[in-house]
Amino acid sequence: MLEYFFRRVVTLFFTLVFASIIIFVSLEIIPGDPASYMLGINAQEDTVIALKKELGLDKPKFERYLIWVKGMLIGDFGVSYTYRSPVIEMVGERLWVSLPLAIYALLLSTIIALPVGIFAAANRGKILDFSIMGFTQIGIAIPNFWFAMLLVYLFAIILRWFSAGGFAGWEDGIILGLKSLTLPAIALALPQASILARVMRSSLIDILSEDFMKTARAKGLSFKKALISHGIRNALIPVLTIIGLQFSFLMAGAIIIENVFFLPGLGRLIFQSIAQRDIIVVESVIMLLVFSVVLVTFIVDIAYVIVDPRLRSSIL
Amino acid sequence: MNLIKVNNLNLSIHEKEILKGLSFEGKAGEILGIIGESGSGKSMTANSIIKLLPFGSSVTGEIILQNKNLLETSEEEMCTIRGRDIGFIFQEPMTALNPLKTIGEQVSEVIRIHKKINKFDALNSAATILDRVGLPQTDFPSTRYPFELSGGQRQRVVIAMAIAIKPKLIIADEPSTALDVTTQAKLIKLLKKLVIEDNICLIMITHDLSVIAEMADKIIIMRNGEIVERGKINILKNGLKNDYSKNLLKASNYKSKNLNKKISNQTLLKVDNISRHYSDNSFRFFGEKKVFKAVKNVSFSINYNENVGLVGESGCGKSTITRAILGLDPIINGKIILEGDEIKASNVSKNIRKKLQVVFQDPYGSFNPRHNVLKLISEPLYLEQSQISDYEKLNIVKELLERVGLNAEDHKKFIHEFSGGQRQRIAIARSLILKPKLIILDEAVSALDVSIRAQILDLLVELSESYGLSYLFISHDLSLVKSITSRVLVMKSGQIVESGNTKDIFNSPSHAYTKSLIASSPNLESSLRRLT
Amino acid sequence: MKFFKNIFFVLLVIPIVFSVNAFASKTDLTVGLQLEPPHLDPTGAAAGAIDQVLYSNVFEGLTRFASDGSIIPGLAKSWDVSSDGTTYTFHLHKGVKYHDGSDMDANDVKFSLDRARAEDTTNAQKALFAGITDVNVIDSHKVQVVLDKPNGNFLFNLAWGDAVIVSEDSIENIKQNPVGTGAFVFDNWVQGDRIELKKNNSYWGAPAKLEKATFKFISDPSAAFAAMMAEDVDVFKSFPAPENLVQFEADSRFKVLIGSNEGETILSTNNKMEPFNNLKVRKALAHAIDRKAIIDGAMFGYGTPIGTHFAPHHPAYVDLTGQSQYDPELSKKLLSEAGFPDGFTTTLKLPPPAYARKGGEIIASQLRDVGINVEISNLEWAQWLEEVFRGKDYGLTIVSHTEPFDIGIYARPEYYFQYDSKEFQKVIEDLTAETNPVQRTSLMKNAQKIIADDYVNGYLFQRAQLSVVNSKVIGMWKNSPTQATDLTAVYWDN
Amino acid sequence: MMPLLKNKNLSNLSFSFWVGSICVLFVFLLAIVSFFWTPYDVTSLEISNRFKTPSYNHFLGTDHFGRDILSMIMVGTQTSIAVAMVAVGIGILFGLPLGLIAAAKRGTFFDDLVMRFNDLIFAFPALIIAILITAVLGPGAFNAIIAIGIFNIPVFARVARGAALTQWSKEYILAAQVSGKGTILISIEHIIPNILNLLIVQATIQFSLGILAEAALSYVGLGAQPPIPSLGRMLADSQTMISIAPHMAIFPGLFIVITVLGLNLMGDGLRDYFDPKLKVSNS
């Protein structure tokens, strides 16, 4: 177990190193630099050079890469070029929007999707299953930003139940904060819930055809009970992967939804920082997102081991 | 008084008739053998009794268990009958258990479904039951997961679940087919013991006449959903009336025509002290790599015109040897020499390949489903240096098809249009096309029904005589080896433990393992002899 | 069903509960802005967003813009100019304190000006201070600034946000924690969301009427619309979606302020590039453009057509639009004369703002009608600066020049239009040296005519300053002579 | 596709397949027609005619420049389809060989390398990489193709590898090896035809994802540039006008939904058809 853990940590580490190189290199070749962006069209050449120097952009590329990586290792993500405030603080503040939004959306989609998927699998072939699957197909096909626009149109502009965008902040109470995250979370959750419901259904159908389900029935369990006590837990294994993937997707994939609803989250930060060529922020946020993907995969793998005794022993 | 009585049972699934007018009955303490080849409807009979049938099934007739017609019983009530009154044992022990629950949980579940009993007590009685089926707590604590057990042990768990609340009727659907012979022998013993101790009626479903002959009191022979023969077990001894059942008995008791060929004393293939280890490729920080030694210093040779058998139970390293001889996997030491040329996995010349062909076990997986028979059979012609015209190819293939007992026009068909036996004939045709010196028959007849198996074996014997072929006949089934080889090698855990003349080994095995192998293989002949 | 009704009710009640205090006399104001400042040092970046929040609210300069664009005294209550026009002596207000409690005096002025013009300064408008040779402290409230030559724009230059007076003690953290002398004190910045200011109770001048001001950043036009409609913000400065103004005008809760700003929106042309180095081609370009369609299509009618690079609300403005009337036939003729009877292909590189993106599509379509095939590429600002502005790798681009009174850029041959006219450069040189208002006006008119005659760029329109204001809010600037949201005189009418 | 259907009965194709095919056919037809004819010219603007609601003259109304929305959608669909299709092509072109080689060399360093490369790409949030790529190369349809295509490579590599591995474990591959055929020949002759159905199903799924991705990219302004219409940009343009002209937002979105839905239904239908084990009606 320890060794498995250790090996996974090493792969995780190498993935991150490669990711950091890819991120750094690709951002280096993006045209435009933060100094000229900040100084605008009336700035003189020497002013731009002076600002570059002040920002540390005059150092050789390799040195800057090392500084960045070294900094990250000790938890120092550097200082934003444009905002001149520590990246870690900026990211931290945005996380308070992105993370709750991702969790909110994930909870929404899981709570809706799993029962629906189980229900459809239990009634497979019937008209109910057919219509549920039809709805999930539509859910997958709807671009979430368009769905978000329609939500805004309906609930903010016509009905005026929610505000069309912005984030109320957590200071004024959790309810207000959640309220401003509700429409975005719904927009994010719809396609995710559709995917999850489908995965849950097909996974459960696969399990239902397994021999041990027949064993369970032969023991005297009713279909429903066999489904609950033998089917669902086995079927949850592939679902777990999807949930894991979705979490990282929701963290990063919210980028467009954050723009539609004007939420000050990580996605907006990254968009804005790319536009402003605030490279150090972009680098750090992407790195953080990559890290979260890798970490979630890691956690999902560990969760597998906990759920599935076969894996537990194979890595002992 | 009959425990179970089936009256005029008819089953159809999606309008297709599966079972036609079955009637039979069973008494407590009696073993009823239902025998039939694949597609005979024997499994569906079992499923009909517990009413776990596929979507779209419709059943008519009567199934009376202790004065209750199960076909008129509600699903709710059936739930209380399944497990309590009827125990069920499935064919596939590997998949019949829930991988995520311990064996103790799974056995105790049966008890908890049917009795008001707390979890702890249920687990305790489960332990007792597991002990009874030969899984004592000291060696197999009930906290084990299925994957920690061998196939035979898992099947014992399944049996434990079936007998947990002492049902009067147990249905066993091919309970030993997937197991090695030695394990199978032990399981049969266990089942017989349980029948006597608990006064059970056991319906034993199998395709293997020898298994039935050894344990059943009554027998039903099925074919295409109908009963063609029924009676006391002793009807097997000269009491069969139906032609089909007579044939079945004959095929099950297969003896080839005596091998009539002159074995050369020149060596064709020499396997010299080869070993092969498998290790997981992943990089490790701690400890040594786990190495699994599949084959350890194996040596043997095959002469021209000689059929050699290689026998061993699953996992003994038979297939590894096949792959090594075919040059598909590298060996770590030793040499394999065919007609003076060394076979090296890295580089097997076309010349060597031409002398060496193979027939595999699985008649379904051995062919590319997207190619027609012409293309399938002529694939080895790739090894011919000279170009062969399409016309020539076609003629060769047609000739071969007829030679293996198929129609010459079958060359246009695709593989899914053939039955298992026909496919195996095509595989043989493919292996013959280059007129090789040696054919490796890797469990080549194991997956076939007995009657077809006999035909294929006959064909193989005949071909080996007429083409002057050598066979390396690999099998887990001693009885098959016996009939078509002149020399046999017995393999266990990667090593050859005994080798010698086939007759000698069968008559006077010297190694303990060989002895147990021979003792546990169900022997129809001796079973029949015992019958009165 | 009842459950949903309850939820619905709760959701309806929440905003009511929270707006109860609206009935009391309101002293706090929420201003919506499209762009968030990158940091809070007006002397360290070109971002207009910094001035939008801080100019005159938190930071003040020696002089300042009034709402009509005129220059009025700021921290300097008066000044003397030497007869040769090269020495300015500023008399500072007494009793001016920074928000941290320290006194503002002549040393701060010297520090601020010296910092802005230093060799390694990061002031985006370093050119404003180029003529200063010396800054001398005469006494604690008197500063003398010496110029190398007379500069008629000098007091105007000092009114810019980039010339505000900062304290040496607080300079280190100015980007995060700006300490100025203004009527509002910087309070809090929730990055990505809002900046909060509160009233400066020890302000040296007339105190602000508001207790608290919040700037909320909403870049998305539709979100801006919704926020305004929901009264989440009280004022939206530079409202980004002109298409929605009709709805505000129709709504009695709001008033729409349509004023002028300094944004001359032009179709910048690469004057050194083939075929734009040909005057006839540039003239053809000018006649191919239908300004009205652009103003209607891109700005929904808000904007004033211009015929030269000068703000129409400026007293010295000359209307030269007649010189470049929409006349596609003439345009085609001119193209033939110039040797392009079948037109040509060129690039149109567009920065992000809607006026450029939408205007670009319209212009491309208009130019296509006269045979000029235009390849549009949409760029981000950083890319635009690199490729177009610094790299001069473009044929056409659309941009709004928002600096006040910036015709002088045409005198810089290295500027991205690459217009090099000795005649024009002479006029600007004279203008800079000239301090007599009458002479200055005539020189300015002359300058406008030269660039119009040369068809340096396609002159499209002067952007309108569009603000949506809650009808109870009094005192918002209608015009925008500089990018500022001066809240010092704003209050709620009850 | 035809050889795959050869031995099967077309009537086995599910209802959803036919519904999907009709949607896809409809959209493709519109896109193809737009090459030759659209009701109105999409490059000429008529500002005075803007924000017209659907009517006989303009079936789906006009946009903020007075352009005919139906014509815009027709050409925009064409762009979407082209981008997504080429991106899928890129994925297959690079991913399939990678996956096949990895499967043929299973357990080796190369295999490991391919898998790690896949993991690495999957670790990046797709949209952000697409934004980065278009930031490096500039926005435009071509670069959108590259951005979407890059993410298709590991997808196809993974599918091809997984499917090929099951084929490699089958005995007919051994038979081919015994017939002296090398890895490459076996991959081409035996593996590809037998994993083709999986690849087709995956391709339809990636195709639909590509359409969604293209819409998202052009929504944030990184897809095809004006004057080429694109559905995503139409939605972006409509966003500020949704309160005055909701039809501008509704129709382009609806077309994306129809296209993606059609492709997904088709993919599902094909999967059921190729792999009857998953079919609903069974057991």
JSON list of N, CA and C in Angstrom, two decimals, chain C residues 46-89:
[
{"chain": "C", "resi": 46, "resn": "ALA", "atom": "N", "xyz": [-1.36, 52.92, -17.45]},
{"chain": "C", "resi": 46, "resn": "ALA", "atom": "CA", "xyz": [-2.19, 53.72, -18.35]},
{"chain": "C", "resi": 46, "resn": "ALA", "atom": "C", "xyz": [-3.67, 53.44, -18.15]},
{"chain": "C", "resi": 47, "resn": "ALA", "atom": "N", "xyz": [-3.97, 52.43, -17.33]},
{"chain": "C", "resi": 47, "resn": "ALA", "atom": "CA", "xyz": [-5.35, 52.00, -17.24]},
{"chain": "C", "resi": 47, "resn": "ALA", "atom": "C", "xyz": [-6.27, 53.12, -16.79]},
{"chain": "C", "resi": 48, "resn": "GLY", "atom": "N", "xyz": [-7.23, 53.49, -17.65]},
{"chain": "C", "resi": 48, "resn": "GLY", "atom": "CA", "xyz": [-8.19, 54.51, -17.31]},
{"chain": "C", "resi": 48, "resn": "GLY", "atom": "C", "xyz": [-9.04, 54.10, -16.12]},
{"chain": "C", "resi": 49, "resn": "ALA", "atom": "N", "xyz": [-9.12, 52.80, -15.89]},
{"chain": "C", "resi": 49, "resn": "ALA", "atom": "CA", "xyz": [-9.95, 52.30, -14.80]},
{"chain": "C", "resi": 49, "resn": "ALA", "atom": "C", "xyz": [-9.46, 52.79, -13.45]},
{"chain": "C", "resi": 50, "resn": "ILE", "atom": "N", "xyz": [-8.13, 53.05, -13.35]},
{"chain": "C", "resi": 50, "resn": "ILE", "atom": "CA", "xyz": [-7.61, 53.54, -12.07]},
{"chain": "C", "resi": 50, "resn": "ILE", "atom": "C", "xyz": [-8.17, 54.94, -11.80]},
{"chain": "C", "resi": 51, "resn": "ASP", "atom": "N", "xyz": [-8.10, 55.78, -12.84]},
{"chain": "C", "resi": 51, "resn": "ASP", "atom": "CA", "xyz": [-8.61, 57.14, -12.68]},
{"chain": "C", "resi": 51, "resn": "ASP", "atom": "C", "xyz": [-10.11, 57.14, -12.43]},
{"chain": "C", "resi": 52, "resn": "GLN", "atom": "N", "xyz": [-10.80, 56.20, -13.10]},
{"chain": "C", "resi": 52, "resn": "GLN", "atom": "CA", "xyz": [-12.25, 56.12, -12.94]},
{"chain": "C", "resi": 52, "resn": "GLN", "atom": "C", "xyz": [-12.64, 56.02, -11.47]},
{"chain": "C", "resi": 53, "resn": "VAL", "atom": "N", "xyz": [-11.83, 55.33, -10.70]},
{"chain": "C", "resi": 53, "resn": "VAL", "atom": "CA", "xyz": [-12.16, 55.14, -9.30]},
{"chain": "C", "resi": 53, "resn": "VAL", "atom": "C", "xyz": [-11.56, 56.23, -8.42]},
{"chain": "C", "resi": 54, "resn": "LEU", "atom": "N", "xyz": [-10.30, 56.56, -8.70]},
{"chain": "C", "resi": 54, "resn": "LEU", "atom": "CA", "xyz": [-9.55, 57.36, -7.73]},
{"chain": "C", "resi": 54, "resn": "LEU", "atom": "C", "xyz": [-9.44, 58.85, -8.04]},
{"chain": "C", "resi": 55, "resn": "TYR", "atom": "N", "xyz": [-9.52, 59.21, -9.34]},
{"chain": "C", "resi": 55, "resn": "TYR", "atom": "CA", "xyz": [-9.25, 60.59, -9.71]},
{"chain": "C", "resi": 55, "resn": "TYR", "atom": "C", "xyz": [-10.20, 61.56, -8.99]},
{"chain": "C", "resi": 56, "resn": "SER", "atom": "N", "xyz": [-9.61, 62.48, -8.33]},
{"chain": "C", "resi": 56, "resn": "SER", "atom": "CA", "xyz": [-10.30, 63.53, -7.57]},
{"chain": "C", "resi": 56, "resn": "SER", "atom": "C", "xyz": [-11.10, 63.01, -6.38]},
{"chain": "C", "resi": 57, "resn": "ASN", "atom": "N", "xyz": [-11.36, 61.72, -6.35]},
{"chain": "C", "resi": 57, "resn": "ASN", "atom": "CA", "xyz": [-12.01, 61.16, -5.17]},
{"chain": "C", "resi": 57, "resn": "ASN", "atom": "C", "xyz": [-10.96, 60.89, -4.08]},
{"chain": "C", "resi": 58, "resn": "VAL", "atom": "N", "xyz": [-9.89, 60.22, -4.48]},
{"chain": "C", "resi": 58, "resn": "VAL", "atom": "CA", "xyz": [-8.85, 59.86, -3.52]},
{"chain": "C", "resi": 58, "resn": "VAL", "atom": "C", "xyz": [-7.59, 60.69, -3.76]},
{"chain": "C", "resi": 59, "resn": "PHE", "atom": "N", "xyz": [-7.21, 60.80, -5.03]},
{"chain": "C", "resi": 59, "resn": "PHE", "atom": "CA", "xyz": [-5.99, 61.55, -5.36]},
{"chain": "C", "resi": 59, "resn": "PHE", "atom": "C", "xyz": [-6.33, 62.87, -6.02]},
{"chain": "C", "resi": 60, "resn": "GLU", "atom": "N", "xyz": [-5.50, 63.86, -5.73]},
{"chain": "C", "resi": 60, "resn": "GLU", "atom": "CA", "xyz": [-5.68, 65.15, -6.38]},
{"chain": "C", "resi": 60, "resn": "GLU", "atom": "C", "xyz": [-4.34, 65.64, -6.90]},
{"chain": "C", "resi": 61, "resn": "GLY", "atom": "N", "xyz": [-4.40, 66.45, -7.96]},
{"chain": "C", "resi": 61, "resn": "GLY", "atom": "CA", "xyz": [-3.18, 67.04, -8.50]},
{"chain": "C", "resi": 61, "resn": "GLY", "atom": "C", "xyz": [-3.17, 68.53, -8.21]},
{"chain": "C", "resi": 62, "resn": "LEU", "atom": "N", "xyz": [-2.14, 69.20, -8.74]},
{"chain": "C", "resi": 62, "resn": "LEU", "atom": "CA", "xyz": [-2.04, 70.64, -8.53]},
{"chain": "C", "resi": 62, "resn": "LEU", "atom": "C", "xyz": [-3.20, 71.35, -9.21]},
{"chain": "C", "resi": 63, "resn": "THR", "atom": "N", "xyz": [-3.50, 70.88, -10.42]},
{"chain": "C", "resi": 63, "resn": "THR", "atom": "CA", "xyz": [-4.69, 71.41, -11.11]},
{"chain": "C", "resi": 63, "resn": "THR", "atom": "C", "xyz": [-5.61, 70.22, -11.37]},
{"chain": "C", "resi": 64, "resn": "ARG", "atom": "N", "xyz": [-6.82, 70.52, -11.80]},
{"chain": "C", "resi": 64, "resn": "ARG", "atom": "CA", "xyz": [-7.73, 69.42, -12.09]},
{"chain": "C", "resi": 64, "resn": "ARG", "atom": "C", "xyz": [-8.74, 69.81, -13.17]},
{"chain": "C", "resi": 65, "resn": "PHE", "atom": "N", "xyz": [-9.35, 68.77, -13.75]},
{"chain": "C", "resi": 65, "resn": "PHE", "atom": "CA", "xyz": [-10.39, 69.02, -14.75]},
{"chain": "C", "resi": 65, "resn": "PHE", "atom": "C", "xyz": [-11.70, 69.35, -14.05]},
{"chain": "C", "resi": 66, "resn": "ALA", "atom": "N", "xyz": [-12.41, 70.33, -14.60]},
{"chain": "C", "resi": 66, "resn": "ALA", "atom": "CA", "xyz": [-13.79, 70.53, -14.17]},
{"chain": "C", "resi": 66, "resn": "ALA", "atom": "C", "xyz": [-14.67, 69.71, -15.09]},
{"chain": "C", "resi": 67, "resn": "SER", "atom": "N", "xyz": [-15.94, 69.61, -14.76]},
{"chain": "C", "resi": 67, "resn": "SER", "atom": "CA", "xyz": [-16.81, 68.72, -15.52]},
{"chain": "C", "resi": 67, "resn": "SER", "atom": "C", "xyz": [-16.93, 69.15, -16.98]},
{"chain": "C", "resi": 68, "resn": "ASP", "atom": "N", "xyz": [-16.70, 70.44, -17.27]},
{"chain": "C", "resi": 68, "resn": "ASP", "atom": "CA", "xyz": [-16.79, 70.89, -18.66]},
{"chain": "C", "resi": 68, "resn": "ASP", "atom": "C", "xyz": [-15.46, 70.76, -19.39]},
{"chain": "C", "resi": 69, "resn": "GLY", "atom": "N", "xyz": [-14.43, 70.24, -18.72]},
{"chain": "C", "resi": 69, "resn": "GLY", "atom": "CA", "xyz": [-13.15, 70.03, -19.38]},
{"chain": "C", "resi": 69, "resn": "GLY", "atom": "C", "xyz": [-12.17, 71.17, -19.14]},
{"chain": "C", "resi": 70, "resn": "SER", "atom": "N", "xyz": [-12.63, 72.24, -18.49]},
{"chain": "C", "resi": 70, "resn": "SER", "atom": "CA", "xyz": [-11.71, 73.34, -18.23]},
{"chain": "C", "resi": 70, "resn": "SER", "atom": "C", "xyz": [-10.78, 72.99, -17.07]},
{"chain": "C", "resi": 71, "resn": "ILE", "atom": "N", "xyz": [-9.67, 73.71, -17.00]},
{"chain": "C", "resi": 71, "resn": "ILE", "atom": "CA", "xyz": [-8.68, 73.43, -15.97]},
{"chain": "C", "resi": 71, "resn": "ILE", "atom": "C", "xyz": [-8.91, 74.39, -14.80]},
{"chain": "C", "resi": 72, "resn": "ILE", "atom": "N", "xyz": [-9.08, 73.83, -13.62]},
{"chain": "C", "resi": 72, "resn": "ILE", "atom": "CA", "xyz": [-9.30, 74.67, -12.44]},
{"chain": "C", "resi": 72, "resn": "ILE", "atom": "C", "xyz": [-8.28, 74.29, -11.37]},
{"chain": "C", "resi": 73, "resn": "PRO", "atom": "N", "xyz": [-8.08, 75.15, -10.39]},
{"chain": "C", "resi": 73, "resn": "PRO", "atom": "CA", "xyz": [-7.08, 74.85, -9.36]},
{"chain": "C", "resi": 73, "resn": "PRO", "atom": "C", "xyz": [-7.46, 73.61, -8.58]},
{"chain": "C", "resi": 74, "resn": "GLY", "atom": "N", "xyz": [-6.42, 72.89, -8.18]},
{"chain": "C", "resi": 74, "resn": "GLY", "atom": "CA", "xyz": [-6.63, 71.72, -7.35]},
{"chain": "C", "resi": 74, "resn": "GLY", "atom": "C", "xyz": [-5.94, 71.95, -6.03]},
{"chain": "C", "resi": 75, "resn": "LEU", "atom": "N", "xyz": [-4.88, 71.18, -5.78]},
{"chain": "C", "resi": 75, "resn": "LEU", "atom": "CA", "xyz": [-4.14, 71.38, -4.54]},
{"chain": "C", "resi": 75, "resn": "LEU", "atom": "C", "xyz": [-3.42, 72.71, -4.54]},
{"chain": "C", "resi": 76, "resn": "ALA", "atom": "N", "xyz": [-3.12, 73.22, -5.75]},
{"chain": "C", "resi": 76, "resn": "ALA", "atom": "CA", "xyz": [-2.54, 74.55, -5.84]},
{"chain": "C", "resi": 76, "resn": "ALA", "atom": "C", "xyz": [-3.70, 75.54, -5.90]},
{"chain": "C", "resi": 77, "resn": "LYS", "atom": "N", "xyz": [-3.70, 76.49, -4.93]},
{"chain": "C", "resi": 77, "resn": "LYS", "atom": "CA", "xyz": [-4.84, 77.41, -4.97]},
{"chain": "C", "resi": 77, "resn": "LYS", "atom": "C", "xyz": [-4.62, 78.50, -6.02]},
{"chain": "C", "resi": 78, "resn": "SER", "atom": "N", "xyz": [-3.33, 78.71, -6.37]},
{"chain": "C", "resi": 78, "resn": "SER", "atom": "CA", "xyz": [-3.04, 79.67, -7.43]},
{"chain": "C", "resi": 78, "resn": "SER", "atom": "C", "xyz": [-1.62, 79.45, -7.93]},
{"chain": "C", "resi": 79, "resn": "TRP", "atom": "N", "xyz": [-1.28, 80.13, -9.00]},
{"chain": "C", "resi": 79, "resn": "TRP", "atom": "CA", "xyz": [0.08, 80.01, -9.54]},
{"chain": "C", "resi": 79, "resn": "TRP", "atom": "C", "xyz": [0.47, 81.27, -10.28]},
{"chain": "C", "resi": 80, "resn": "ASP", "atom": "N", "xyz": [1.79, 81.49, -10.37]},
{"chain": "C", "resi": 80, "resn": "ASP", "atom": "CA", "xyz": [2.33, 82.61, -11.14]},
{"chain": "C", "resi": 80, "resn": "ASP", "atom": "C", "xyz": [3.18, 82.03, -12.25]},
{"chain": "C", "resi": 81, "resn": "VAL", "atom": "N", "xyz": [3.10, 82.69, -13.42]},
{"chain": "C", "resi": 81, "resn": "VAL", "atom": "CA", "xyz": [3.93, 82.24, -14.53]},
{"chain": "C", "resi": 81, "resn": "VAL", "atom": "C", "xyz": [4.90, 83.36, -14.87]},
{"chain": "C", "resi": 82, "resn": "SER", "atom": "N", "xyz": [6.17, 82.98, -15.05]},
{"chain": "C", "resi": 82, "resn": "SER", "atom": "CA", "xyz": [7.16, 84.00, -15.38]},
{"chain": "C", "resi": 82, "resn": "SER", "atom": "C", "xyz": [6.88, 84.53, -16.79]},
{"chain": "C", "resi": 83, "resn": "SER", "atom": "N", "xyz": [7.43, 85.69, -17.09]},
{"chain": "C", "resi": 83, "resn": "SER", "atom": "CA", "xyz": [7.09, 86.33, -18.36]},
{"chain": "C", "resi": 83, "resn": "SER", "atom": "C", "xyz": [7.56, 85.51, -19.55]},
{"chain": "C", "resi": 84, "resn": "ASP", "atom": "N", "xyz": [8.67, 84.79, -19.42]},
{"chain": "C", "resi": 84, "resn": "ASP", "atom": "CA", "xyz": [9.10, 83.97, -20.57]},
{"chain": "C", "resi": 84, "resn": "ASP", "atom": "C", "xyz": [8.34, 82.65, -20.66]},
{"chain": "C", "resi": 85, "resn": "GLY", "atom": "N", "xyz": [7.44, 82.45, -19.72]},
{"chain": "C", "resi": 85, "resn": "GLY", "atom": "CA", "xyz": [6.60, 81.26, -19.78]},
{"chain": "C", "resi": 85, "resn": "GLY", "atom": "C", "xyz": [7.29, 79.98, -19.36]},
{"chain": "C", "resi": 86, "resn": "THR", "atom": "N", "xyz": [8.49, 80.02, -18.78]},
{"chain": "C", "resi": 86, "resn": "THR", "atom": "CA", "xyz": [9.19, 78.79, -18.46]},
{"chain": "C", "resi": 86, "resn": "THR", "atom": "C", "xyz": [9.20, 78.48, -16.97]},
{"chain": "C", "resi": 87, "resn": "THR", "atom": "N", "xyz": [8.79, 79.40, -16.13]},
{"chain": "C", "resi": 87, "resn": "THR", "atom": "CA", "xyz": [8.82, 79.12, -14.70]},
{"chain": "C", "resi": 87, "resn": "THR", "atom": "C", "xyz": [7.43, 79.30, -14.10]},
{"chain": "C", "resi": 88, "resn": "TYR", "atom": "N", "xyz": [6.93, 78.25, -13.46]},
{"chain": "C", "resi": 88, "resn": "TYR", "atom": "CA", "xyz": [5.63, 78.28, -12.80]},
{"chain": "C", "resi": 88, "resn": "TYR", "atom": "C", "xyz": [5.86, 78.21, -11.30]},
{"chain": "C", "resi": 89, "resn": "THR", "atom": "N", "xyz": [5.24, 79.11, -10.56]},
{"chain": "C", "resi": 89, "resn": "THR", "atom": "CA", "xyz": [5.31, 79.03, -9.10]},
{"chain": "C", "resi": 89, "resn": "THR", "atom": "C", "xyz": [3.93, 78.72, -8.56]}
]
